mmCIF file of C-alpha atoms in Angstrom:
data_model
loop_
_atom_site.group_PDB
_atom_site.id
_atom_site.type_symbol
_atom_site.label_atom_id
_atom_site.label_comp_id
_atom_site.label_asym_id
_atom_site.label_seq_id
_atom_site.Cartn_x
_atom_site.Cartn_y
_atom_site.Cartn_z
ATOM 1 C CA MET H 297 -19.465 19.689 -2.799
ATOM 2 C CA ILE H 298 -16.727 17.502 -1.319
ATOM 3 C CA THR H 299 -14.283 19.178 1.035
ATOM 4 C CA SER H 300 -11.102 17.792 2.530
ATOM 5 C CA PRO H 301 -10.362 17.853 6.263
ATOM 6 C CA ARG H 302 -7.931 20.486 7.554
ATOM 7 C CA ASP H 303 -5.625 17.812 9.007
ATOM 8 C CA PRO H 304 -5.954 14.679 6.863
ATOM 9 C CA ASN H 305 -3.657 12.614 9.121
ATOM 10 C CA ALA H 306 -5.792 13.336 12.179
ATOM 11 C CA TRP H 307 -8.957 12.579 10.220
ATOM 12 C CA LEU H 308 -7.532 9.270 8.979
ATOM 13 C CA ALA H 309 -6.354 8.310 12.475
ATOM 14 C CA GLY H 310 -9.875 8.858 13.770
ATOM 15 C CA HIS H 311 -11.439 6.720 11.040
ATOM 16 C CA ALA H 312 -8.865 3.937 10.699
ATOM 17 C CA GLY H 313 -8.409 0.753 12.643
ATOM 18 C CA GLY H 314 -5.355 0.001 14.732
ATOM 19 C CA GLN H 315 -1.899 -0.046 13.242
ATOM 20 C CA VAL H 316 -0.201 -3.337 12.403
ATOM 21 C CA ASN H 317 3.455 -4.154 11.877
ATOM 22 C CA ALA H 318 4.674 -4.636 8.328
ATOM 23 C CA PRO H 319 5.595 -8.203 7.375
ATOM 24 C CA LYS H 320 9.290 -9.079 7.618
ATOM 25 C CA LYS H 321 9.208 -10.751 4.187
ATOM 26 C CA ALA H 322 7.326 -9.626 1.099
ATOM 27 C CA ASP H 323 6.159 -13.121 0.146
ATOM 28 C CA ASN H 324 4.197 -15.762 1.991
ATOM 29 C CA ARG H 325 1.994 -18.741 1.184
ATOM 30 C CA LYS H 326 -1.064 -16.587 0.581
ATOM 31 C CA TYR H 327 0.742 -14.039 -1.634
ATOM 32 C CA PRO H 328 3.800 -15.647 -3.253
ATOM 33 C CA VAL H 329 6.308 -13.635 -5.275
ATOM 34 C CA ILE H 330 5.410 -13.862 -8.965
ATOM 35 C CA GLU H 331 8.619 -12.360 -10.355
ATOM 36 C CA PRO H 332 11.430 -10.182 -9.022
ATOM 37 C CA ALA H 333 10.996 -6.408 -8.885
ATOM 38 C CA LEU H 334 10.808 -4.397 -11.093
ATOM 39 C CA GLY H 335 8.231 -6.574 -12.776
ATOM 40 C CA ARG H 336 7.050 -6.679 -16.373
ATOM 41 C CA TYR H 337 4.128 -4.360 -15.619
ATOM 42 C CA VAL H 338 6.434 -1.542 -14.476
ATOM 43 C CA LYS H 339 8.843 -2.060 -17.358
ATOM 44 C CA ASP H 340 6.013 -2.112 -19.920
ATOM 45 C CA LYS H 341 4.441 1.064 -18.471
ATOM 46 C CA ALA H 342 7.820 2.854 -18.693
ATOM 47 C CA ARG H 343 8.048 2.291 -22.440
#
């Protein structure tokens, strides 16, 4: 049986790596923007 920890945030902090700052821009050379938000996927799922 799987049980959840009493304090999930404390459990995650103990099992996670260090925190990193979020990027200032959403796109970069490795992950370019494909299309502006909200994209086709979101619009199609909403139908």
